[in-house]
Amino acid sequence: MHGQQVTYLEAGADSGGPVVVLLHGLASSSRTWASVAPLLGDHAHVIAPDLLGHGESAKPRSGDYSLGAYAAGLRDLLVALGVPRATIVGHSFGGGVAMQFAYRFPELTERLVLMASGGLGSHVSPALRAAILPGTAVALRVAVAITPDWLTRLGQHAGQMLPWTSGPAGTP
């Protein structure tokens, strides 16, 4: 999409059920949903994308890593796949993307499901607070541009080994 590789897991495309989009957390990937997607696929068409900069999707050095850009990217993916409406499920950072998607594209949102969503509740992590500061998207672009590829891969591998990112959402 837009010259960038976007990868996603898909299950139940022929189920005849509603479309359910599963969004992973920060420093994670669609692998978060690998054991859940086939089960849901028995009754729903499940799409679990690797968000830009995560998993097997592109990691452009000059990409826009704002919540709004993630939401717009998800919209573009759904349009490209011919999906008119979907239930959007977001875990952690994916919850922030899901909320932004539902706000910006209500006509594409059937339902919104938030799981341990970032930005809700009495405690907001310092990382999520920092993510909404002015200039964060520019800072992330610079960080991506100066980070060697080997270090990016090492960080992603380490993130996938953490208990809160390696298993299905909500499973240690």
PDB file of C-alpha atoms in Angstrom:
ATOM      1  CA  MET A   1       0.000   0.000   0.000  1.00  0.00           C
ATOM      2  CA  HIS A   2       1.315   3.403  -0.971  1.00  0.00           C
ATOM      3  CA  GLY A   3       4.571   1.718  -1.965  1.00  0.00           C
ATOM      4  CA  GLN A   4       5.037   0.094   1.440  1.00  0.00           C
ATOM      5  CA  GLN A   5       4.767  -3.586   2.355  1.00  0.00           C
ATOM      6  CA  VAL A   6       1.847  -4.313   4.677  1.00  0.00           C
ATOM      7  CA  THR A   7       1.470  -7.804   6.085  1.00  0.00           C
ATOM      8  CA  TYR A   8      -1.448  -9.302   7.953  1.00  0.00           C
ATOM      9  CA  LEU A   9      -2.780 -12.580   9.267  1.00  0.00           C
ATOM     10  CA  GLU A  10      -6.159 -13.618   7.947  1.00  0.00           C
ATOM     11  CA  ALA A  11      -8.558 -16.336   9.023  1.00  0.00           C
ATOM     12  CA  GLY A  12     -12.153 -17.203   8.223  1.00  0.00           C
ATOM     13  CA  ALA A  13     -12.355 -15.236   4.979  1.00  0.00           C
ATOM     14  CA  ASP A  14     -14.961 -17.748   3.781  1.00  0.00           C
ATOM     15  CA  SER A  15     -16.797 -18.018   7.116  1.00  0.00           C
ATOM     16  CA  GLY A  16     -19.578 -15.680   6.036  1.00  0.00           C
ATOM     17  CA  GLY A  17     -19.298 -14.000   9.428  1.00  0.00           C
ATOM     18  CA  PRO A  18     -18.604 -10.382  10.303  1.00  0.00           C
ATOM     19  CA  VAL A  19     -15.175  -8.858   9.786  1.00  0.00           C
ATOM     20  CA  VAL A  20     -13.073  -8.514  12.937  1.00  0.00           C
ATOM     21  CA  VAL A  21      -9.801  -6.561  12.871  1.00  0.00           C
ATOM     22  CA  LEU A  22      -7.290  -7.324  15.623  1.00  0.00           C
ATOM     23  CA  LEU A  23      -4.704  -4.624  16.416  1.00  0.00           C
ATOM     24  CA  HIS A  24      -1.583  -5.503  18.403  1.00  0.00           C
ATOM     25  CA  GLY A  25       0.268  -3.452  20.989  1.00  0.00           C
ATOM     26  CA  LEU A  26       3.449  -1.398  20.722  1.00  0.00           C
ATOM     27  CA  ALA A  27       6.626  -3.368  19.873  1.00  0.00           C
ATOM     28  CA  SER A  28       4.500  -6.375  18.958  1.00  0.00           C
ATOM     29  CA  SER A  29       2.983  -7.778  15.774  1.00  0.00           C
ATOM     30  CA  SER A  30       0.078  -9.745  14.396  1.00  0.00           C
ATOM     31  CA  ARG A  31       1.716 -12.807  15.975  1.00  0.00           C
ATOM     32  CA  THR A  32       0.039 -11.621  19.191  1.00  0.00           C
ATOM     33  CA  TRP A  33      -3.181 -12.984  17.690  1.00  0.00           C
ATOM     34  CA  ALA A  34      -1.779 -16.148  16.053  1.00  0.00           C
ATOM     35  CA  SER A  35      -3.580 -18.569  18.371  1.00  0.00           C
ATOM     36  CA  VAL A  36      -6.784 -16.505  18.610  1.00  0.00           C
ATOM     37  CA  ALA A  37      -7.345 -15.730  14.920  1.00  0.00           C
ATOM     38  CA  PRO A  38      -8.037 -19.320  13.777  1.00  0.00           C
ATOM     39  CA  LEU A  39     -10.569 -19.817  16.581  1.00  0.00           C
ATOM     40  CA  LEU A  40     -12.380 -16.594  15.720  1.00  0.00           C
ATOM     41  CA  GLY A  41     -12.097 -17.532  12.050  1.00  0.00           C
ATOM     42  CA  ASP A  42     -14.631 -20.300  12.559  1.00  0.00           C
ATOM     43  CA  HIS A  43     -17.315 -17.611  12.868  1.00  0.00           C
ATOM     44  CA  ALA A  44     -15.769 -14.390  11.558  1.00  0.00           C
ATOM     45  CA  HIS A  45     -13.469 -13.031   8.892  1.00  0.00           C
ATOM     46  CA  VAL A  46     -10.407 -12.077  10.945  1.00  0.00           C
ATOM     47  CA  ILE A  47      -7.745  -9.616   9.793  1.00  0.00           C
ATOM     48  CA  ALA A  48      -4.729  -8.952  12.031  1.00  0.00           C
ATOM     49  CA  PRO A  49      -2.308  -6.490  10.420  1.00  0.00           C
ATOM     50  CA  ASP A  50       1.249  -5.755  11.378  1.00  0.00           C
ATOM     51  CA  LEU A  51       1.031  -2.017  11.946  1.00  0.00           C
ATOM     52  CA  LEU A  52       3.559   0.131  10.083  1.00  0.00           C
ATOM     53  CA  GLY A  53       6.968  -0.249  11.726  1.00  0.00           C
ATOM     54  CA  HIS A  54       6.028  -3.556  13.360  1.00  0.00           C
ATOM     55  CA  GLY A  55       6.353  -7.238  12.503  1.00  0.00           C
ATOM     56  CA  GLU A  56       6.824  -7.946   8.808  1.00  0.00           C
ATOM     57  CA  SER A  57       5.301  -4.667   7.601  1.00  0.00           C
ATOM     58  CA  ALA A  58       7.479  -1.880   6.230  1.00  0.00           C
ATOM     59  CA  LYS A  59       9.507   0.252   8.592  1.00  0.00           C
ATOM     60  CA  PRO A  60      10.009   3.425   6.578  1.00  0.00           C
ATOM     61  CA  ARG A  61      12.595   5.791   7.986  1.00  0.00           C
ATOM     62  CA  SER A  62      10.457   8.772   6.970  1.00  0.00           C
ATOM     63  CA  GLY A  63       7.091   7.263   7.916  1.00  0.00           C
ATOM     64  CA  ASP A  64       4.321   8.945   9.886  1.00  0.00           C
ATOM     65  CA  TYR A  65       3.974   7.052  13.165  1.00  0.00           C
ATOM     66  CA  SER A  66       1.139   9.099  14.653  1.00  0.00           C
ATOM     67  CA  LEU A  67      -2.115   7.494  15.824  1.00  0.00           C
ATOM     68  CA  GLY A  68      -3.955   9.312  13.038  1.00  0.00           C
ATOM     69  CA  ALA A  69      -1.613   7.877  10.416  1.00  0.00           C
ATOM     70  CA  TYR A  70      -2.048   4.365  11.810  1.00  0.00           C
ATOM     71  CA  ALA A  71      -5.830   4.830  11.666  1.00  0.00           C
ATOM     72  CA  ALA A  72      -5.650   6.096   8.083  1.00  0.00           C
ATOM     73  CA  GLY A  73      -3.400   3.163   7.141  1.00  0.00           C
ATOM     74  CA  LEU A  74      -5.938   0.750   8.593  1.00  0.00           C
ATOM     75  CA  ARG A  75      -8.689   2.456   6.611  1.00  0.00           C
ATOM     76  CA  ASP A  76      -6.623   2.095   3.440  1.00  0.00           C
ATOM     77  CA  LEU A  77      -6.034  -1.605   4.148  1.00  0.00           C
ATOM     78  CA  LEU A  78      -9.748  -2.252   4.676  1.00  0.00           C
ATOM     79  CA  VAL A  79     -10.639  -0.373   1.486  1.00  0.00           C
ATOM     80  CA  ALA A  80      -7.996  -2.333  -0.455  1.00  0.00           C
ATOM     81  CA  LEU A  81      -9.441  -5.588   0.904  1.00  0.00           C
ATOM     82  CA  GLY A  82     -13.005  -4.515   0.044  1.00  0.00           C
ATOM     83  CA  VAL A  83     -14.163  -4.489   3.668  1.00  0.00           C
ATOM     84  CA  PRO A  84     -17.117  -2.090   4.106  1.00  0.00           C
ATOM     85  CA  ARG A  85     -17.339  -2.260   7.946  1.00  0.00           C
ATOM     86  CA  ALA A  86     -15.542  -4.096  10.709  1.00  0.00           C
ATOM     87  CA  THR A  87     -15.396  -4.666  14.428  1.00  0.00           C
ATOM     88  CA  ILE A  88     -12.094  -3.141  15.524  1.00  0.00           C
ATOM     89  CA  VAL A  89     -10.345  -4.799  18.476  1.00  0.00           C
ATOM     90  CA  GLY A  90      -7.335  -3.035  19.954  1.00  0.00           C
ATOM     91  CA  HIS A  91      -4.917  -4.261  22.594  1.00  0.00           C
ATOM     92  CA  SER A  92      -2.729  -1.738  24.444  1.00  0.00           C
ATOM     93  CA  PHE A  93      -1.291   0.662  21.819  1.00  0.00           C
ATOM     94  CA  GLY A  94      -3.607  -0.983  19.276  1.00  0.00           C
ATOM     95  CA  GLY A  95      -6.464   0.298  21.435  1.00  0.00           C
ATOM     96  CA  GLY A  96      -5.283   3.845  20.841  1.00  0.00           C
ATOM     97  CA  VAL A  97      -5.210   3.169  17.104  1.00  0.00           C
ATOM     98  CA  ALA A  98      -8.661   1.560  17.321  1.00  0.00           C
ATOM     99  CA  MET A  99     -10.108   4.580  19.158  1.00  0.00           C
ATOM    100  CA  GLN A 100      -8.604   6.956  16.598  1.00  0.00           C
ATOM    101  CA  PHE A 101      -9.981   4.782  13.774  1.00  0.00           C
ATOM    102  CA  ALA A 102     -13.495   4.726  15.260  1.00  0.00           C
ATOM    103  CA  TYR A 103     -13.406   8.505  15.785  1.00  0.00           C
ATOM    104  CA  ARG A 104     -12.125   9.329  12.297  1.00  0.00           C
ATOM    105  CA  PHE A 105     -13.975   6.623  10.348  1.00  0.00           C
ATOM    106  CA  PRO A 106     -17.259   5.823  12.108  1.00  0.00           C
ATOM    107  CA  GLU A 107     -18.799   4.705   8.822  1.00  0.00           C
ATOM    108  CA  LEU A 108     -16.258   1.847   8.708  1.00  0.00           C
ATOM    109  CA  THR A 109     -16.610   0.897  12.377  1.00  0.00           C
ATOM    110  CA  GLU A 110     -19.208  -1.706  13.306  1.00  0.00           C
ATOM    111  CA  ARG A 111     -18.043  -2.052  16.922  1.00  0.00           C
ATOM    112  CA  LEU A 112     -15.066  -1.008  19.016  1.00  0.00           C
ATOM    113  CA  VAL A 113     -13.463  -3.416  21.496  1.00  0.00           C
ATOM    114  CA  LEU A 114     -10.630  -2.269  23.763  1.00  0.00           C
ATOM    115  CA  MET A 115      -8.429  -4.705  25.672  1.00  0.00           C
ATOM    116  CA  ALA A 116      -6.070  -3.234  28.290  1.00  0.00           C
ATOM    117  CA  SER A 117      -6.132  -0.220  26.022  1.00  0.00           C
ATOM    118  CA  GLY A 118      -3.508   2.456  26.248  1.00  0.00           C
ATOM    119  CA  GLY A 119      -4.807   5.862  27.250  1.00  0.00           C
ATOM    120  CA  LEU A 120      -7.737   4.704  29.364  1.00  0.00           C
ATOM    121  CA  GLY A 121      -8.146   4.357  33.087  1.00  0.00           C
ATOM    122  CA  SER A 122      -6.491   6.115  35.987  1.00  0.00           C
ATOM    123  CA  HIS A 123      -2.937   5.246  34.906  1.00  0.00           C
ATOM    124  CA  VAL A 124      -1.466   6.195  31.568  1.00  0.00           C
ATOM    125  CA  SER A 125       2.058   4.913  30.992  1.00  0.00           C
ATOM    126  CA  PRO A 126       4.881   7.389  30.375  1.00  0.00           C
ATOM    127  CA  ALA A 127       5.356   5.892  26.895  1.00  0.00           C
ATOM    128  CA  LEU A 128       1.750   6.654  25.935  1.00  0.00           C
ATOM    129  CA  ARG A 129       1.945  10.120  27.480  1.00  0.00           C
ATOM    130  CA  ALA A 130       5.035  10.761  25.366  1.00  0.00           C
ATOM    131  CA  ALA A 131       3.302   9.408  22.247  1.00  0.00           C
ATOM    132  CA  ILE A 132       0.779  12.268  22.259  1.00  0.00           C
ATOM    133  CA  LEU A 133       3.247  15.119  22.813  1.00  0.00           C
ATOM    134  CA  PRO A 134       3.687  17.575  19.958  1.00  0.00           C
ATOM    135  CA  GLY A 135       6.622  16.592  17.784  1.00  0.00           C
ATOM    136  CA  THR A 136       6.579  12.920  18.741  1.00  0.00           C
ATOM    137  CA  ALA A 137       5.972  11.793  15.160  1.00  0.00           C
ATOM    138  CA  VAL A 138       8.992  13.811  13.990  1.00  0.00           C
ATOM    139  CA  ALA A 139      11.127  12.421  16.816  1.00  0.00           C
ATOM    140  CA  LEU A 140      10.128   8.871  15.902  1.00  0.00           C
ATOM    141  CA  ARG A 141      10.995   9.477  12.237  1.00  0.00           C
ATOM    142  CA  VAL A 142      14.438  10.739  13.269  1.00  0.00           C
ATOM    143  CA  ALA A 143      14.956   7.801  15.634  1.00  0.00           C
ATOM    144  CA  VAL A 144      14.025   5.335  12.894  1.00  0.00           C
ATOM    145  CA  ALA A 145      16.311   7.103  10.413  1.00  0.00           C
ATOM    146  CA  ILE A 146      19.392   6.915  12.648  1.00  0.00           C
ATOM    147  CA  THR A 147      18.826   3.443  14.106  1.00  0.00           C
ATOM    148  CA  PRO A 148      20.797   0.699  12.336  1.00  0.00           C
ATOM    149  CA  ASP A 149      18.643  -2.095  10.889  1.00  0.00           C
ATOM    150  CA  TRP A 150      20.360  -4.737  13.052  1.00  0.00           C
ATOM    151  CA  LEU A 151      19.440  -2.821  16.206  1.00  0.00           C
ATOM    152  CA  THR A 152      15.826  -2.467  15.060  1.00  0.00           C
ATOM    153  CA  ARG A 153      15.601  -6.230  14.457  1.00  0.00           C
ATOM    154  CA  LEU A 154      17.195  -6.942  17.843  1.00  0.00           C
ATOM    155  CA  GLY A 155      14.677  -4.660  19.587  1.00  0.00           C
ATOM    156  CA  GLN A 156      11.750  -6.271  17.804  1.00  0.00           C
ATOM    157  CA  HIS A 157      12.993  -9.746  18.670  1.00  0.00           C
ATOM    158  CA  ALA A 158      13.441  -8.752  22.309  1.00  0.00           C
ATOM    159  CA  GLY A 159       9.957  -7.199  22.368  1.00  0.00           C
ATOM    160  CA  GLN A 160       8.405 -10.393  21.023  1.00  0.00           C
ATOM    161  CA  MET A 161      10.041 -12.374  23.825  1.00  0.00           C
ATOM    162  CA  LEU A 162       8.412 -10.267  26.534  1.00  0.00           C
ATOM    163  CA  PRO A 163       5.464 -12.023  28.176  1.00  0.00           C
ATOM    164  CA  TRP A 164       2.968  -9.243  27.495  1.00  0.00           C
ATOM    165  CA  THR A 165       3.735  -9.113  23.768  1.00  0.00           C
ATOM    166  CA  SER A 166       4.493 -12.692  22.751  1.00  0.00           C
ATOM    167  CA  GLY A 167       1.251 -14.502  23.545  1.00  0.00           C
ATOM    168  CA  PRO A 168      -2.363 -13.766  22.722  1.00  0.00           C
ATOM    169  CA  ALA A 169      -3.634 -10.507  24.157  1.00  0.00           C
ATOM    170  CA  GLY A 170      -4.197 -10.824  27.862  1.00  0.00           C
ATOM    171  CA  THR A 171      -2.184 -14.046  28.143  1.00  0.00           C
ATOM    172  CA  PRO A 172       1.201 -14.004  29.881  1.00  0.00           C
TER     173      PRO A 172
END
